[in-house]
């Protein structure tokens, strides 16, 4: 059984955002930063594995995952990656840890809500990957 790369790359940051938001207020704000960085690094490792699995001369769309979502309207929960989507998803996976590290001192407790900031950054990552990987127009608009 192979790892469903694209759904995992879409759901993992949302799980990370939920974990960051669920952290108790009694914990230091640094923990939210560390959790966000950890989830973004795991995302990067999975994206590197996805890039290694992609066959350059293969089919146009690869790593396809397709599930029925709203059958009465013909809406499917479909993901796939071509060469351009692969590069864009890899770019998002590389940039997110950089963004988290770059905003490390900018997101201080007195300046803005730290947990909310990093949860929104992880949600943005999930939606961006979803936009690049969606093969169904309805799913594209959900992530957009």
GROMACS .gro file of N, CA and C in nm:
model
  432
    1UNK      N    1   0.084  -0.118   0.000
    1UNK     CA    2   0.000   0.000   0.000
    1UNK      C    3   0.088   0.125   0.000
    2UNK      N    4   0.054   0.220  -0.085
    2UNK     CA    5   0.134   0.341  -0.093
    2UNK      C    6   0.067   0.454  -0.015
    3UNK      N    7   0.145   0.549   0.022
    3UNK     CA    8   0.095   0.664   0.096
    3UNK      C    9   0.016   0.755   0.002
    4UNK      N   10  -0.104   0.794   0.037
    4UNK     CA   11  -0.179   0.891  -0.046
    4UNK      C   12  -0.121   1.031  -0.024
    5UNK      N   13  -0.015   1.061  -0.097
    5UNK     CA   14   0.063   1.182  -0.073
    5UNK      C   15  -0.020   1.310  -0.072
    6UNK      N   16  -0.097   1.332  -0.176
    6UNK     CA   17  -0.166   1.461  -0.189
    6UNK      C   18  -0.273   1.484  -0.082
    7UNK      N   19  -0.358   1.384  -0.050
    7UNK     CA   20  -0.450   1.408   0.062
    7UNK      C   21  -0.377   1.430   0.195
    8UNK      N   22  -0.268   1.358   0.217
    8UNK     CA   23  -0.193   1.375   0.341
    8UNK      C   24  -0.131   1.515   0.346
    9UNK      N   25  -0.076   1.560   0.232
    9UNK     CA   26  -0.016   1.693   0.228
    9UNK      C   27  -0.120   1.803   0.246
   10UNK      N   28  -0.245   1.772   0.219
   10UNK     CA   29  -0.352   1.870   0.237
   10UNK      C   30  -0.406   1.868   0.379
   11UNK      N   31  -0.420   1.750   0.436
   11UNK     CA   32  -0.482   1.737   0.569
   11UNK      C   33  -0.383   1.763   0.682
   12UNK      N   34  -0.257   1.727   0.663
   12UNK     CA   35  -0.159   1.740   0.771
   12UNK      C   36  -0.146   1.883   0.826
   13UNK      N   37  -0.138   1.986   0.742
   13UNK     CA   38  -0.133   2.121   0.799
   13UNK      C   39  -0.260   2.160   0.874
   14UNK      N   40  -0.375   2.108   0.830
   14UNK     CA   41  -0.499   2.137   0.903
   14UNK      C   42  -0.497   2.072   1.041
   15UNK      N   43  -0.442   1.952   1.049
   15UNK     CA   44  -0.426   1.886   1.179
   15UNK      C   45  -0.330   1.968   1.265
   16UNK      N   46  -0.222   2.015   1.204
   16UNK     CA   47  -0.128   2.100   1.277
   16UNK      C   48  -0.192   2.227   1.328
   17UNK      N   49  -0.276   2.288   1.245
   17UNK     CA   50  -0.346   2.410   1.287
   17UNK      C   51  -0.438   2.382   1.405
   18UNK      N   52  -0.507   2.268   1.400
   18UNK     CA   53  -0.596   2.232   1.511
   18UNK      C   54  -0.516   2.206   1.639
   19UNK      N   55  -0.401   2.142   1.625
   19UNK     CA   56  -0.316   2.116   1.742
   19UNK      C   57  -0.266   2.248   1.801
   20UNK      N   58  -0.223   2.339   1.715
   20UNK     CA   59  -0.174   2.469   1.763
   20UNK      C   60  -0.285   2.544   1.837
   21UNK      N   61  -0.405   2.544   1.780
   21UNK     CA   62  -0.516   2.614   1.844
   21UNK      C   63  -0.560   2.547   1.974
   22UNK      N   64  -0.539   2.415   1.984
   22UNK     CA   65  -0.581   2.341   2.103
   22UNK      C   66  -0.482   2.352   2.219
   23UNK      N   67  -0.367   2.412   2.194
   23UNK     CA   68  -0.270   2.426   2.302
   23UNK      C   69  -0.328   2.514   2.413
   24UNK      N   70  -0.312   2.474   2.538
   24UNK     CA   71  -0.369   2.555   2.647
   24UNK      C   72  -0.295   2.689   2.661
   25UNK      N   73  -0.367   2.787   2.712
   25UNK     CA   74  -0.309   2.921   2.730
   25UNK      C   75  -0.198   2.921   2.834
   26UNK      N   76  -0.198   2.821   2.921
   26UNK     CA   77  -0.095   2.815   3.025
   26UNK      C   78   0.042   2.778   2.968
   27UNK      N   79   0.044   2.722   2.849
   27UNK     CA   80   0.171   2.684   2.785
   27UNK      C   81   0.236   2.808   2.725
   28UNK      N   82   0.368   2.812   2.719
   28UNK     CA   83   0.434   2.930   2.661
   28UNK      C   84   0.405   2.941   2.511
   29UNK      N   85   0.404   3.063   2.456
   29UNK     CA   86   0.376   3.081   2.313
   29UNK      C   87   0.481   3.017   2.223
   30UNK      N   88   0.600   2.993   2.278
   30UNK     CA   89   0.704   2.927   2.200
   30UNK      C   90   0.659   2.789   2.155
   31UNK      N   91   0.575   2.723   2.233
   31UNK     CA   92   0.529   2.589   2.198
   31UNK      C   93   0.449   2.590   2.069
   32UNK      N   94   0.367   2.692   2.048
   32UNK     CA   95   0.291   2.703   1.924
   32UNK      C   96   0.384   2.717   1.805
   33UNK      N   97   0.492   2.791   1.823
   33UNK     CA   98   0.590   2.808   1.716
   33UNK      C   99   0.660   2.676   1.684
   34UNK      N  100   0.697   2.604   1.789
   34UNK     CA  101   0.767   2.476   1.770
   34UNK      C  102   0.676   2.374   1.703
   35UNK      N  103   0.551   2.369   1.745
   35UNK     CA  104   0.455   2.275   1.685
   35UNK      C  105   0.433   2.309   1.538
   36UNK      N  106   0.416   2.437   1.506
   36UNK     CA  107   0.397   2.479   1.367
   36UNK      C  108   0.520   2.445   1.283
   37UNK      N  109   0.638   2.468   1.337
   37UNK     CA  110   0.760   2.434   1.265
   37UNK      C  111   0.770   2.283   1.246
   38UNK      N  112   0.736   2.206   1.347
   38UNK     CA  113   0.741   2.060   1.336
   38UNK      C  114   0.648   2.008   1.228
   39UNK      N  115   0.524   2.057   1.226
   39UNK     CA  116   0.430   2.012   1.123
   39UNK      C  117   0.476   2.055   0.984
   40UNK      N  118   0.533   2.174   0.971
   40UNK     CA  119   0.578   2.217   0.839
   40UNK      C  120   0.700   2.137   0.793
   41UNK      N  121   0.784   2.094   0.886
   41UNK     CA  122   0.898   2.010   0.847
   41UNK      C  123   0.854   1.869   0.809
   42UNK      N  124   0.755   1.815   0.879
   42UNK     CA  125   0.700   1.684   0.840
   42UNK      C  126   0.639   1.694   0.701
   43UNK      N  127   0.571   1.804   0.675
   43UNK     CA  128   0.513   1.827   0.542
   43UNK      C  129   0.623   1.831   0.435
   44UNK      N  130   0.735   1.894   0.467
   44UNK     CA  131   0.847   1.901   0.374
   44UNK      C  132   0.903   1.762   0.345
   45UNK      N  133   0.917   1.680   0.446
   45UNK     CA  134   0.969   1.544   0.426
   45UNK      C  135   0.874   1.462   0.338
   46UNK      N  136   0.745   1.474   0.361
   46UNK     CA  137   0.647   1.401   0.279
   46UNK      C  138   0.649   1.453   0.135
   47UNK      N  139   0.665   1.583   0.118
   47UNK     CA  140   0.671   1.641  -0.017
   47UNK      C  141   0.796   1.593  -0.092
   48UNK      N  142   0.906   1.580  -0.022
   48UNK     CA  143   1.028   1.527  -0.085
   48UNK      C  144   1.005   1.383  -0.128
   49UNK      N  145   0.939   1.304  -0.044
   49UNK     CA  146   0.905   1.166  -0.082
   49UNK      C  147   0.813   1.162  -0.202
   50UNK      N  148   0.718   1.255  -0.209
   50UNK     CA  149   0.628   1.262  -0.324
   50UNK      C  150   0.705   1.295  -0.451
   51UNK      N  151   0.799   1.388  -0.442
   51UNK     CA  152   0.879   1.425  -0.559
   51UNK      C  153   0.965   1.308  -0.606
   52UNK      N  154   1.014   1.228  -0.512
   52UNK     CA  155   1.095   1.112  -0.549
   52UNK      C  156   1.011   1.006  -0.618
   53UNK      N  157   0.884   0.998  -0.585
   53UNK     CA  158   0.795   0.898  -0.644
   53UNK      C  159   0.745   0.939  -0.783
   54UNK      N  160   0.751   1.067  -0.815
   54UNK     CA  161   0.700   1.118  -0.942
   54UNK      C  162   0.792   1.072  -1.056
   55UNK      N  163   0.732   1.020  -1.164
   55UNK     CA  164   0.807   0.974  -1.280
   55UNK      C  165   0.798   1.082  -1.387
   56UNK      N  166   0.912   1.140  -1.423
   56UNK     CA  167   0.913   1.255  -1.514
   56UNK      C  168   0.855   1.223  -1.651
   57UNK      N  169   0.882   1.108  -1.705
   57UNK     CA  170   0.833   1.073  -1.838
   57UNK      C  171   0.703   0.994  -1.835
   58UNK      N  172   0.639   0.988  -1.720
   58UNK     CA  173   0.520   0.906  -1.703
   58UNK      C  174   0.393   0.975  -1.749
   59UNK      N  175   0.284   0.931  -1.693
   59UNK     CA  176   0.153   0.985  -1.728
   59UNK      C  177   0.146   1.134  -1.693
   60UNK      N  178   0.052   1.202  -1.757
   60UNK     CA  179   0.038   1.346  -1.734
   60UNK      C  180   0.005   1.375  -1.587
   61UNK      N  181  -0.096   1.307  -1.534
   61UNK     CA  182  -0.129   1.321  -1.392
   61UNK      C  183  -0.085   1.196  -1.319
   62UNK      N  184  -0.016   1.214  -1.210
   62UNK     CA  185   0.031   1.103  -1.129
   62UNK      C  186  -0.011   1.126  -0.984
   63UNK      N  187   0.013   1.026  -0.902
   63UNK     CA  188  -0.022   1.032  -0.759
   63UNK      C  189  -0.169   1.065  -0.741
   64UNK      N  190  -0.252   1.004  -0.824
   64UNK     CA  191  -0.395   1.035  -0.828
   64UNK      C  192  -0.467   0.965  -0.713
   65UNK      N  193  -0.549   1.042  -0.644
   65UNK     CA  194  -0.641   0.990  -0.542
   65UNK      C  195  -0.778   1.044  -0.578
   66UNK      N  196  -0.877   0.957  -0.587
   66UNK     CA  197  -1.010   1.000  -0.630
   66UNK      C  198  -1.115   0.928  -0.546
   67UNK      N  199  -1.199   1.007  -0.479
   67UNK     CA  200  -1.303   0.953  -0.393
   67UNK      C  201  -1.434   1.022  -0.428
   68UNK      N  202  -1.543   0.949  -0.417
   68UNK     CA  203  -1.675   1.008  -0.438
   68UNK      C  204  -1.707   1.098  -0.319
   69UNK      N  205  -1.755   1.219  -0.347
   69UNK     CA  206  -1.782   1.313  -0.238
   69UNK      C  207  -1.931   1.347  -0.232
   70UNK      N  208  -1.982   1.408  -0.337
   70UNK     CA  209  -2.125   1.440  -0.346
   70UNK      C  210  -2.176   1.377  -0.475
   71UNK      N  211  -2.213   1.248  -0.471
   71UNK     CA  212  -2.245   1.177  -0.595
   71UNK      C  213  -2.366   1.233  -0.670
   72UNK      N  214  -2.462   1.291  -0.599
   72UNK     CA  215  -2.581   1.342  -0.670
   72UNK      C  216  -2.546   1.457  -0.763
   73UNK      N  217  -2.441   1.529  -0.734
   73UNK     CA  218  -2.397   1.639  -0.820
   73UNK      C  219  -2.274   1.603  -0.902
   74UNK      N  220  -2.225   1.481  -0.889
   74UNK     CA  221  -2.107   1.439  -0.963
   74UNK      C  222  -1.978   1.500  -0.911
   75UNK      N  223  -1.978   1.544  -0.787
   75UNK     CA  224  -1.859   1.606  -0.728
   75UNK      C  225  -1.771   1.497  -0.668
   76UNK      N  226  -1.643   1.503  -0.701
   76UNK     CA  227  -1.548   1.405  -0.653
   76UNK      C  228  -1.442   1.475  -0.568
   77UNK      N  229  -1.385   1.400  -0.477
   77UNK     CA  230  -1.275   1.449  -0.395
   77UNK      C  231  -1.149   1.396  -0.464
   78UNK      N  232  -1.104   1.467  -0.567
   78UNK     CA  233  -0.997   1.417  -0.651
   78UNK      C  234  -0.871   1.501  -0.644
   79UNK      N  235  -0.759   1.432  -0.629
   79UNK     CA  236  -0.628   1.496  -0.628
   79UNK      C  237  -0.541   1.431  -0.734
   80UNK      N  238  -0.453   1.508  -0.793
   80UNK     CA  239  -0.356   1.458  -0.888
   80UNK      C  240  -0.248   1.564  -0.906
   81UNK      N  241  -0.133   1.521  -0.951
   81UNK     CA  242  -0.023   1.616  -0.971
   81UNK      C  243   0.040   1.594  -1.107
   82UNK      N  244   0.052   1.702  -1.183
   82UNK     CA  245   0.134   1.699  -1.303
   82UNK      C  246   0.267   1.767  -1.267
   83UNK      N  247   0.351   1.789  -1.366
   83UNK     CA  248   0.483   1.846  -1.337
   83UNK      C  249   0.478   1.983  -1.274
   84UNK      N  250   0.388   2.069  -1.322
   84UNK     CA  251   0.379   2.204  -1.267
   84UNK      C  252   0.326   2.201  -1.124
   85UNK      N  253   0.221   2.123  -1.101
   85UNK     CA  254   0.165   2.113  -0.966
   85UNK      C  255   0.268   2.057  -0.869
   86UNK      N  256   0.347   1.961  -0.915
   86UNK     CA  257   0.450   1.902  -0.830
   86UNK      C  258   0.550   2.008  -0.785
   87UNK      N  259   0.594   2.091  -0.878
   87UNK     CA  260   0.690   2.197  -0.845
   87UNK      C  261   0.628   2.298  -0.749
   88UNK      N  262   0.503   2.335  -0.773
   88UNK     CA  263   0.438   2.434  -0.687
   88UNK      C  264   0.413   2.380  -0.546
   89UNK      N  265   0.373   2.253  -0.537
   89UNK     CA  266   0.352   2.192  -0.405
   89UNK      C  267   0.484   2.180  -0.330
   90UNK      N  268   0.590   2.142  -0.402
   90UNK     CA  269   0.722   2.135  -0.339
   90UNK      C  270   0.768   2.273  -0.293
   91UNK      N  271   0.738   2.376  -0.372
   91UNK     CA  272   0.775   2.512  -0.335
   91UNK      C  273   0.704   2.554  -0.206
   92UNK      N  274   0.576   2.522  -0.195
   92UNK     CA  275   0.501   2.555  -0.074
   92UNK      C  276   0.560   2.481   0.046
   93UNK      N  277   0.595   2.355   0.027
   93UNK     CA  278   0.651   2.275   0.136
   93UNK      C  279   0.787   2.327   0.181
   94UNK      N  280   0.866   2.379   0.087
   94UNK     CA  281   0.997   2.435   0.122
   94UNK      C  282   0.982   2.571   0.190
   95UNK      N  283   0.889   2.652   0.140
   95UNK     CA  284   0.876   2.788   0.191
   95UNK      C  285   0.811   2.797   0.329
   96UNK      N  286   0.724   2.704   0.362
   96UNK     CA  287   0.653   2.717   0.490
   96UNK      C  288   0.746   2.711   0.611
   97UNK      N  289   0.841   2.617   0.620
   97UNK     CA  290   0.934   2.624   0.734
   97UNK      C  291   1.015   2.754   0.735
   98UNK      N  292   1.049   2.804   0.617
   98UNK     CA  293   1.122   2.931   0.608
   98UNK      C  294   1.037   3.045   0.663
   99UNK      N  295   0.909   3.046   0.626
   99UNK     CA  296   0.817   3.150   0.675
   99UNK      C  297   0.799   3.141   0.826
  100UNK      N  298   0.785   3.020   0.876
  100UNK     CA  299   0.770   3.003   1.022
  100UNK      C  300   0.894   3.053   1.094
  101UNK      N  301   1.011   3.019   1.042
  101UNK     CA  302   1.135   3.065   1.106
  101UNK      C  303   1.152   3.216   1.091
  102UNK      N  304   1.115   3.271   0.976
  102UNK     CA  305   1.129   3.415   0.954
  102UNK      C  306   1.036   3.495   1.045
  103UNK      N  307   0.923   3.439   1.079
  103UNK     CA  308   0.828   3.511   1.165
  103UNK      C  309   0.844   3.473   1.312
  104UNK      N  310   0.951   3.403   1.344
  104UNK     CA  311   0.971   3.352   1.480
  104UNK      C  312   0.969   3.465   1.583
  105UNK      N  313   1.044   3.573   1.558
  105UNK     CA  314   1.050   3.684   1.653
  105UNK      C  315   0.945   3.790   1.625
  106UNK      N  316   0.890   3.787   1.506
  106UNK     CA  317   0.786   3.884   1.472
  106UNK      C  318   0.655   3.849   1.542
  107UNK      N  319   0.633   3.720   1.564
  107UNK     CA  320   0.509   3.675   1.629
  107UNK      C  321   0.534   3.660   1.778
  108UNK      N  322   0.541   3.771   1.845
  108UNK     CA  323   0.560   3.773   1.990
  108UNK      C  324   0.425   3.793   2.058
  109UNK      N  325   0.409   3.745   2.179
  109UNK     CA  326   0.279   3.753   2.246
  109UNK      C  327   0.220   3.893   2.255
  110UNK      N  328   0.302   3.996   2.274
  110UNK     CA  329   0.249   4.131   2.286
  110UNK      C  330   0.206   4.193   2.154
  111UNK      N  331   0.258   4.142   2.044
  111UNK     CA  332   0.233   4.203   1.913
  111UNK      C  333   0.111   4.147   1.843
  112UNK      N  334   0.092   4.016   1.851
  112UNK     CA  335  -0.024   3.952   1.787
  112UNK      C  336  -0.048   3.817   1.853
  113UNK      N  337  -0.168   3.762   1.838
  113UNK     CA  338  -0.194   3.630   1.897
  113UNK      C  339  -0.112   3.522   1.826
  114UNK      N  340  -0.018   3.465   1.896
  114UNK     CA  341   0.078   3.372   1.837
  114UNK      C  342   0.010   3.246   1.785
  115UNK      N  343  -0.075   3.185   1.866
  115UNK     CA  344  -0.141   3.061   1.824
  115UNK      C  345  -0.225   3.082   1.699
  116UNK      N  346  -0.299   3.189   1.695
  116UNK     CA  347  -0.384   3.217   1.579
  116UNK      C  348  -0.300   3.239   1.455
  117UNK      N  349  -0.191   3.313   1.469
  117UNK     CA  350  -0.104   3.342   1.355
  117UNK      C  351  -0.051   3.213   1.292
  118UNK      N  352   0.005   3.125   1.374
  118UNK     CA  353   0.064   3.003   1.319
  118UNK      C  354  -0.042   2.903   1.273
  119UNK      N  355  -0.157   2.902   1.337
  119UNK     CA  356  -0.266   2.816   1.289
  119UNK      C  357  -0.314   2.864   1.152
  120UNK      N  358  -0.323   2.993   1.133
  120UNK     CA  359  -0.363   3.046   1.002
  120UNK      C  360  -0.257   3.020   0.896
  121UNK      N  361  -0.131   3.025   0.933
  121UNK     CA  362  -0.024   2.994   0.837
  121UNK      C  363  -0.033   2.848   0.791
  122UNK      N  364  -0.058   2.757   0.884
  122UNK     CA  365  -0.072   2.616   0.848
  122UNK      C  366  -0.198   2.594   0.765
  123UNK      N  367  -0.305   2.665   0.796
  123UNK     CA  368  -0.427   2.654   0.715
  123UNK      C  369  -0.404   2.706   0.574
  124UNK      N  370  -0.328   2.813   0.562
  124UNK     CA  371  -0.293   2.866   0.430
  124UNK      C  372  -0.213   2.763   0.350
  125UNK      N  373  -0.123   2.694   0.416
  125UNK     CA  374  -0.046   2.590   0.348
  125UNK      C  375  -0.137   2.479   0.298
  126UNK      N  376  -0.231   2.436   0.379
  126UNK     CA  377  -0.324   2.329   0.339
  126UNK      C  378  -0.407   2.372   0.219
  127UNK      N  379  -0.459   2.493   0.224
  127UNK     CA  380  -0.542   2.541   0.113
  127UNK      C  381  -0.461   2.559  -0.015
  128UNK      N  382  -0.338   2.605  -0.003
  128UNK     CA  383  -0.254   2.623  -0.121
  128UNK      C  384  -0.222   2.489  -0.186
  129UNK      N  385  -0.185   2.391  -0.106
  129UNK     CA  386  -0.159   2.258  -0.161
  129UNK      C  387  -0.287   2.202  -0.224
  130UNK      N  388  -0.400   2.222  -0.159
  130UNK     CA  389  -0.527   2.175  -0.213
  130UNK      C  390  -0.561   2.238  -0.347
  131UNK      N  391  -0.534   2.367  -0.361
  131UNK     CA  392  -0.559   2.435  -0.489
  131UNK      C  393  -0.471   2.375  -0.599
  132UNK      N  394  -0.344   2.352  -0.570
  132UNK     CA  395  -0.253   2.300  -0.671
  132UNK      C  396  -0.279   2.154  -0.706
  133UNK      N  397  -0.338   2.078  -0.613
  133UNK     CA  398  -0.355   1.934  -0.636
  133UNK      C  399  -0.496   1.895  -0.677
  134UNK      N  400  -0.592   1.985  -0.667
  134UNK     CA  401  -0.732   1.950  -0.696
  134UNK      C  402  -0.751   1.919  -0.845
  135UNK      N  403  -0.823   1.811  -0.872
  135UNK     CA  404  -0.858   1.777  -1.011
  135UNK      C  405  -1.006   1.795  -1.038
  136UNK      N  406  -1.081   1.835  -0.938
  136UNK     CA  407  -1.223   1.861  -0.952
  136UNK      C  408  -1.245   2.011  -0.932
  137UNK      N  409  -1.325   2.072  -1.019
  137UNK     CA  410  -1.345   2.217  -1.013
  137UNK      C  411  -1.410   2.260  -0.882
  138UNK      N  412  -1.505   2.182  -0.834
  138UNK     CA  413  -1.571   2.215  -0.707
  138UNK      C  414  -1.471   2.212  -0.592
  139UNK      N  415  -1.386   2.109  -0.590
  139UNK     CA  416  -1.284   2.098  -0.485
  139UNK      C  417  -1.184   2.213  -0.494
  140UNK      N  418  -1.152   2.253  -0.616
  140UNK     CA  419  -1.063   2.368  -0.636
  140UNK      C  420  -1.120   2.492  -0.568
  141UNK      N  421  -1.249   2.517  -0.589
  141UNK     CA  422  -1.312   2.634  -0.528
  141UNK      C  423  -1.324   2.621  -0.377
  142UNK      N  424  -1.337   2.501  -0.326
  142UNK     CA  425  -1.340   2.482  -0.180
  142UNK      C  426  -1.206   2.525  -0.120
  143UNK      N  427  -1.097   2.487  -0.184
  143UNK     CA  428  -0.966   2.524  -0.131
  143UNK      C  429  -0.929   2.668  -0.162
  144UNK      N  430  -0.982   2.722  -0.270
  144UNK     CA  431  -0.950   2.859  -0.308
  144UNK      C  432  -1.015   2.956  -0.213
   0.00000   0.00000   0.00000
